[in-house]
Short mmCIF file of C-alpha atoms in Angstrom, two decimals:
data_model
loop_
_atom_site.label_atom_id
_atom_site.label_comp_id
_atom_site.label_asym_id
_atom_site.label_seq_id
_atom_site.Cartn_x
_atom_site.Cartn_y
_atom_site.Cartn_z
CA MET U 1 128.08 89.98 124.47
CA LYS U 2 128.37 86.21 124.97
CA TRP U 3 124.95 86.06 126.62
CA TYR U 4 123.52 88.14 123.81
CA ASN U 5 124.93 85.69 121.23
CA VAL U 6 123.48 82.73 123.11
CA LEU U 7 120.04 84.32 123.06
CA SER U 8 120.17 85.68 119.52
CA ALA U 9 121.70 82.63 117.78
CA PRO U 10 118.48 80.52 117.79
CA ILE U 11 116.48 83.48 116.51
CA ALA U 12 119.05 84.06 113.75
CA CYS U 13 118.80 80.38 112.76
CA LEU U 14 115.02 80.59 112.52
CA TYR U 15 115.27 83.79 110.54
CA GLY U 16 117.80 82.21 108.18
CA LEU U 17 115.53 79.19 107.69
CA THR U 18 112.64 81.48 106.80
CA VAL U 19 114.80 83.34 104.28
CA PHE U 20 115.99 80.02 102.78
CA VAL U 21 112.45 78.72 102.33
CA ARG U 22 111.25 81.95 100.72
CA ASN U 23 114.17 82.11 98.28
CA SER U 24 113.74 78.42 97.46
CA LEU U 25 110.09 78.96 96.56
CA TYR U 26 111.14 81.54 93.98
CA LYS U 27 114.05 79.49 92.66
CA THR U 28 111.79 76.46 92.12
CA LYS U 29 109.14 78.75 90.59
CA ILE U 30 106.49 77.77 93.11
CA LEU U 31 106.33 81.52 93.62
CA HIS U 32 106.66 83.49 90.40
CA SER U 33 108.57 86.62 89.49
CA ARG U 34 107.26 88.96 86.81
CA HIS U 35 109.08 90.88 84.10
CA VAL U 36 108.16 94.33 82.86
CA SER U 37 108.65 95.81 79.41
CA VAL U 38 111.01 98.61 80.46
CA PRO U 39 114.68 98.11 81.46
CA THR U 40 114.97 97.98 85.25
CA ILE U 41 118.00 98.56 87.47
CA CYS U 42 117.69 97.41 91.09
CA VAL U 43 119.92 98.94 93.76
CA GLY U 44 119.93 96.97 97.01
CA ASN U 45 121.87 95.12 99.66
CA LEU U 46 121.78 92.00 101.81
CA ALA U 47 122.04 93.88 105.10
CA VAL U 48 119.77 96.35 106.84
CA GLY U 49 120.65 99.96 106.01
CA GLY U 50 123.90 101.81 105.93
CA THR U 51 125.38 100.88 102.53
CA GLY U 52 124.58 104.11 100.70
CA LYS U 53 121.69 103.07 98.43
CA THR U 54 120.21 106.54 97.99
CA PRO U 55 123.53 108.25 97.08
CA PHE U 56 124.13 105.43 94.60
CA VAL U 57 120.68 105.89 93.05
CA GLU U 58 121.56 109.57 92.65
CA TYR U 59 124.86 108.56 91.06
CA LEU U 60 122.97 106.41 88.53
CA ILE U 61 120.60 109.26 87.72
CA ARG U 62 123.51 111.61 86.99
CA LEU U 63 125.18 108.90 84.94
CA LEU U 64 122.17 108.05 82.76
CA GLN U 65 119.81 111.02 82.57
CA LYS U 66 121.66 112.76 79.71
CA ASP U 67 121.08 109.82 77.38
CA TYR U 68 117.93 108.11 78.69
CA LYS U 69 114.54 109.05 80.16
CA VAL U 70 115.04 107.85 83.73
CA ALA U 71 112.49 107.29 86.49
CA VAL U 72 112.91 106.18 90.11
CA LEU U 73 110.61 103.88 92.06
CA SER U 74 110.87 103.29 95.81
CA ARG U 75 108.71 101.76 98.50
CA GLY U 76 108.61 105.05 100.37
CA TYR U 77 109.60 103.74 103.78
CA LYS U 78 107.70 105.30 106.73
CA ARG U 79 105.56 107.57 104.57
CA LYS U 80 102.06 108.43 105.77
CA THR U 81 100.34 107.57 102.48
CA HIS U 82 99.33 104.31 100.83
CA GLY U 83 99.38 102.89 97.33
CA PHE U 84 101.02 104.55 94.36
CA VAL U 85 102.12 108.17 94.81
CA LEU U 86 103.94 110.21 92.19
CA ALA U 87 106.07 113.03 93.56
CA ASP U 88 104.87 116.51 92.63
CA ALA U 89 105.35 120.09 93.79
CA ASP U 90 103.39 119.36 96.98
CA ALA U 91 105.37 116.23 97.91
CA THR U 92 107.00 115.99 101.35
CA ALA U 93 108.78 113.32 103.35
CA LEU U 94 105.39 112.49 104.86
CA THR U 95 103.77 111.74 101.49
CA ILE U 96 106.58 109.88 99.74
CA GLY U 97 109.25 109.16 102.38
CA ASP U 98 112.49 110.97 103.20
CA GLU U 99 114.79 109.31 100.66
CA PRO U 100 112.45 109.63 97.65
CA MET U 101 111.85 113.25 98.69
CA GLN U 102 115.60 113.82 98.75
CA ILE U 103 115.87 112.45 95.20
CA HIS U 104 112.86 114.44 94.00
CA ALA U 105 114.29 117.68 95.44
CA LYS U 106 117.61 117.14 93.66
CA PHE U 107 116.16 115.93 90.36
CA PRO U 108 112.79 117.64 89.89
CA ASN U 109 112.63 116.68 86.19
CA VAL U 110 113.02 112.95 86.94
CA PRO U 111 109.74 111.12 87.73
CA VAL U 112 109.97 109.78 91.28
CA ALA U 113 107.23 107.50 92.58
CA VAL U 114 106.61 105.27 95.58
CA CYS U 115 104.60 102.06 95.67
CA LYS U 116 104.86 98.95 97.81
CA ASP U 117 103.83 96.82 94.80
CA ARG U 118 106.77 97.47 92.49
CA VAL U 119 105.18 95.79 89.46
CA HIS U 120 102.07 97.94 89.78
CA GLY U 121 104.26 100.97 90.42
CA ILE U 122 106.21 100.50 87.19
CA HIS U 123 103.00 100.04 85.19
CA ARG U 124 101.59 103.27 86.62
CA LEU U 125 104.83 105.11 85.86
CA GLN U 126 104.69 103.88 82.27
CA THR U 127 101.08 105.01 81.97
CA LEU U 128 101.77 108.48 83.37
CA HIS U 129 105.17 108.86 81.66
CA PRO U 130 105.23 106.70 78.50
CA GLU U 131 108.55 108.29 77.54
CA ILE U 132 110.38 106.43 80.34
CA GLN U 133 113.26 104.29 79.07
CA VAL U 134 114.72 102.93 82.31
CA VAL U 135 113.44 102.59 85.88
CA ILE U 136 115.83 102.62 88.85
CA LEU U 137 114.44 100.73 91.85
CA ASP U 138 115.71 101.79 95.26
CA ASP U 139 116.01 98.97 97.82
CA ALA U 140 114.19 96.24 95.88
CA TYR U 141 116.73 93.41 96.09
CA GLN U 142 114.45 91.37 98.34
CA TYR U 143 111.33 92.16 96.28
CA ARG U 144 111.22 88.85 94.40
CA ARG U 145 107.81 89.38 92.75
CA LEU U 146 109.61 91.56 90.22
CA ARG U 147 112.54 90.20 88.24
CA CYS U 148 114.71 93.16 87.39
CA GLY U 149 117.00 93.13 84.41
CA PHE U 150 120.10 94.45 86.20
CA TYR U 151 120.84 94.01 89.90
CA ILE U 152 123.45 96.11 91.70
CA LEU U 153 124.37 94.80 95.15
CA LEU U 154 125.98 97.24 97.57
CA THR U 155 128.13 96.25 100.53
CA ALA U 156 130.06 98.62 102.82
CA PHE U 157 133.85 98.35 102.81
CA ASP U 158 134.13 97.87 106.58
CA LYS U 159 130.98 95.71 106.84
CA LEU U 160 131.19 93.25 103.94
CA TYR U 161 128.27 90.85 103.71
CA ILE U 162 130.69 87.93 103.63
CA ASP U 163 131.65 88.69 107.25
CA ASP U 164 128.09 89.24 108.47
CA HIS U 165 125.38 87.09 110.08
CA TYR U 166 121.62 86.89 110.03
CA LEU U 167 119.55 89.19 112.18
CA PRO U 168 119.65 89.64 115.14
CA MET U 169 123.21 88.28 115.51
CA GLY U 170 124.33 90.42 112.60
CA ARG U 171 122.78 92.72 110.02
CA LEU U 172 121.92 90.31 107.20
CA ARG U 173 118.31 90.23 106.08
CA ASP U 174 119.06 87.91 103.17
CA SER U 175 121.31 84.96 102.41
CA ARG U 176 124.89 85.58 101.34
CA GLN U 177 124.22 83.22 98.42
CA GLU U 178 121.77 85.74 97.00
CA CYS U 179 124.76 87.80 95.95
CA LEU U 180 124.78 85.55 92.88
CA ARG U 181 121.67 87.34 91.56
CA ALA U 182 123.65 90.54 91.19
CA SER U 183 125.02 91.68 87.85
CA ALA U 184 127.48 93.89 89.71
CA VAL U 185 128.70 94.18 93.30
CA VAL U 186 129.77 97.63 94.50
CA VAL U 187 131.86 98.03 97.64
CA THR U 188 130.78 101.38 99.07
CA LYS U 189 132.24 103.83 101.57
CA CYS U 190 135.81 102.93 100.67
CA PRO U 191 138.54 105.08 102.27
CA ASP U 192 140.13 107.83 100.22
CA THR U 193 143.50 106.20 100.88
CA MET U 194 142.43 102.88 99.33
CA LYS U 195 145.24 101.24 97.34
CA PRO U 196 145.10 98.58 94.59
CA ILE U 197 146.29 95.96 97.09
CA ASP U 198 143.27 96.76 99.28
CA GLN U 199 140.97 96.19 96.32
CA ARG U 200 142.63 92.86 95.57
CA ILE U 201 142.16 91.75 99.19
CA VAL U 202 138.43 92.50 99.01
CA ASP U 203 138.21 90.83 95.58
CA THR U 204 139.80 87.68 96.96
CA LYS U 205 137.57 87.72 100.02
CA LEU U 206 134.32 88.08 98.09
CA HIS U 207 135.45 85.53 95.48
CA LEU U 208 132.84 86.56 92.93
CA PRO U 209 132.15 84.48 89.80
CA THR U 210 133.55 85.83 86.53
CA PHE U 211 130.18 87.05 85.24
CA GLN U 212 129.89 89.60 88.06
CA GLN U 213 131.44 93.05 87.89
CA LEU U 214 133.19 94.22 91.09
CA CYS U 215 133.46 97.97 91.63
CA PHE U 216 134.63 100.21 94.44
CA SER U 217 133.14 103.57 95.38
CA ARG U 218 133.65 106.30 97.91
CA ILE U 219 131.61 109.09 99.44
CA VAL U 220 132.40 112.63 98.32
CA TYR U 221 131.63 115.34 100.88
CA PRO U 222 131.37 119.05 100.05
CA PRO U 223 133.46 121.66 101.87
CA LEU U 224 131.99 122.34 105.29
CA PRO U 225 131.00 125.82 106.49
CA ASP U 226 133.70 127.65 108.41
CA SER U 227 132.42 127.33 111.96
CA LYS U 228 133.97 126.63 115.33
CA ARG U 229 130.89 125.32 117.14
CA VAL U 230 128.76 122.74 115.33
CA LEU U 231 125.76 120.60 116.26
CA LEU U 232 125.36 117.50 114.10
CA VAL U 233 121.90 115.90 114.05
CA THR U 234 121.57 112.45 112.47
CA GLY U 235 118.83 109.87 112.08
CA ILE U 236 120.70 107.37 109.90
CA ALA U 237 121.93 103.81 110.34
CA HIS U 238 125.65 104.55 110.58
CA PRO U 239 126.42 108.20 111.39
CA GLU U 240 130.04 107.51 112.29
CA TYR U 241 131.26 108.19 108.73
CA LEU U 242 129.69 111.64 108.64
CA LEU U 243 130.70 112.42 112.22
CA ARG U 244 134.35 111.70 111.45
CA HIS U 245 134.19 113.96 108.41
CA VAL U 246 132.67 116.85 110.36
CA GLN U 247 135.22 116.41 113.16
CA THR U 248 138.10 116.77 110.71
CA ALA U 249 136.96 120.29 109.80
CA CYS U 250 135.31 121.56 112.97
CA PRO U 251 137.13 121.57 116.31
CA ASN U 252 134.01 121.52 118.49
CA VAL U 253 131.25 119.12 117.39
CA GLN U 254 128.22 118.10 119.41
CA HIS U 255 126.22 115.16 118.11
CA ILE U 256 122.57 114.18 118.59
CA ALA U 257 121.95 110.72 117.15
CA TYR U 258 118.54 109.20 116.49
CA ASN U 259 117.61 105.85 114.97
CA ASP U 260 117.46 105.40 111.19
CA HIS U 261 114.43 107.12 109.60
CA HIS U 262 113.54 108.60 112.99
CA ALA U 263 110.17 110.37 112.99
CA PHE U 264 110.96 113.71 114.61
CA THR U 265 108.57 114.95 117.28
CA GLU U 266 107.94 118.38 118.79
CA ARG U 267 109.96 117.28 121.80
CA ASP U 268 112.89 116.40 119.50
CA VAL U 269 112.68 119.81 117.86
CA GLN U 270 112.71 121.50 121.26
CA GLN U 271 115.77 119.48 122.27
CA ILE U 272 117.59 120.33 119.04
CA ALA U 273 116.61 124.01 119.31
CA ALA U 274 117.93 124.20 122.87
CA ARG U 275 121.27 122.69 121.85
CA ALA U 276 121.36 124.94 118.77
CA GLU U 277 121.57 128.01 120.99
CA GLU U 278 125.07 126.90 122.02
CA VAL U 279 126.48 126.56 118.49
CA ASP U 280 127.03 128.55 115.31
CA ILE U 281 125.50 126.08 112.88
CA VAL U 282 123.36 122.91 112.91
CA LEU U 283 124.32 120.31 110.31
CA THR U 284 122.25 117.29 109.35
CA THR U 285 121.95 114.71 106.58
CA GLU U 286 119.84 115.38 103.52
CA LYS U 287 117.18 112.84 104.39
CA ASP U 288 116.99 114.07 108.01
CA TYR U 289 116.60 117.58 106.61
CA MET U 290 113.63 116.40 104.52
CA ARG U 291 111.91 115.08 107.64
CA LEU U 292 112.75 118.10 109.76
CA MET U 293 111.24 120.38 107.11
CA THR U 294 107.85 118.79 107.79
CA MET U 295 108.00 120.17 111.35
CA GLN U 296 107.31 123.65 112.65
CA LEU U 297 110.84 124.80 113.43
CA PRO U 298 111.76 127.84 115.54
CA ASP U 299 113.17 130.70 113.46
CA ASP U 300 116.58 130.51 115.16
CA LEU U 301 116.88 126.80 114.37
CA SER U 302 115.74 127.26 110.76
CA ALA U 303 118.38 129.92 110.26
CA LYS U 304 121.17 127.66 111.51
CA LEU U 305 120.02 124.35 109.98
CA GLN U 306 121.93 123.16 106.90
CA PRO U 307 121.94 119.75 105.17
CA ILE U 308 125.22 118.17 104.09
CA PRO U 309 124.81 116.93 100.52
CA ILE U 310 126.92 113.92 99.65
CA SER U 311 127.63 112.12 96.40
CA MET U 312 129.22 108.86 95.39
CA GLU U 313 131.89 108.18 92.81
CA ILE U 314 133.42 105.04 91.35
CA ILE U 315 137.09 104.46 92.10
CA GLY U 316 139.20 103.60 89.08
CA ASP U 317 138.00 102.29 85.71
CA ASN U 318 134.20 102.51 85.42
CA ASN U 319 133.32 99.20 83.79
CA LEU U 320 129.94 99.41 85.49
CA GLU U 321 128.87 102.30 83.25
CA ARG U 322 129.67 100.35 80.10
CA GLN U 323 127.82 97.31 81.41
CA LEU U 324 124.75 99.38 82.31
CA ARG U 325 124.60 101.12 78.95
CA GLN U 326 124.96 97.83 77.14
CA TYR U 327 122.09 96.33 79.16
CA ILE U 328 119.80 99.32 78.56
CA ASN U 329 120.54 99.54 74.84
CA GLU U 330 119.96 95.81 74.33
CA ASN U 331 116.60 95.88 76.15
CA LEU U 332 115.31 99.33 75.31
CA HIS U 333 112.85 98.37 72.58
CA GLN U 334 111.90 94.84 73.58
#
């Protein structure tokens, strides 16, 4: 580990310098950010993956869709298409990406689109769906060409950005100081046993300014199928949370772990199918399920394969909801 730090420290310094220069160009307005006419909520983080952005986007949809016409815009990471794509009945993980496809499958009445150019993407959404009242942007915190109206910064409870370092020494892809752009900071993946003293410790550690709202959230898992032999297949950044949950309910769990957003191959499917013969059920994440459904799966594997849907909930008083509604109502007709 020491040798790794010696080698990675200079690279992390260069990376940090690059990030500093880029952010400075926007702060000094040498590079310009653009506004759009519709209220925008950005969900993002300072680190690479693993903070629960997609479940939080789904939480926001459930929170707001009863009172506002909501749309979702994402980059569509690792999709096989280019430009602006609006999800429709023929959409798959290949055309719009696994996470947007997951959102589209859960909320078919909510417009979900992908576009690398977020400004252009919002304009197209407004053209196709002029009724839209608020756009939720998934993973756009580092997209400085668009100035969103409300930024929500996520950071995992056991991997707070304040304790992290730049890539490749750590997981940070942006400066810790950029937390100041957030309207609210949400600590995700908090333990179910979290006490008020634990929240105060995190609050003291982050030391946020008074204008920022600090919230805590946790993952809510559904009851697992009653099964003695389980194969868990994951292609996410931090599968340990899900693995621990499955192990609490199932005495015999095998685990096949791939990298985040792994593009499954026929060889992978064969490997999974072979291991599936030894178990009663094959569990996977929702976004892995979206990618696996683009493959030709053996009948036996299809019959055993089940996604584990998860949701996110705010712990304690939900001041974030009041703040969001106030922002949307104040900017709805501007």
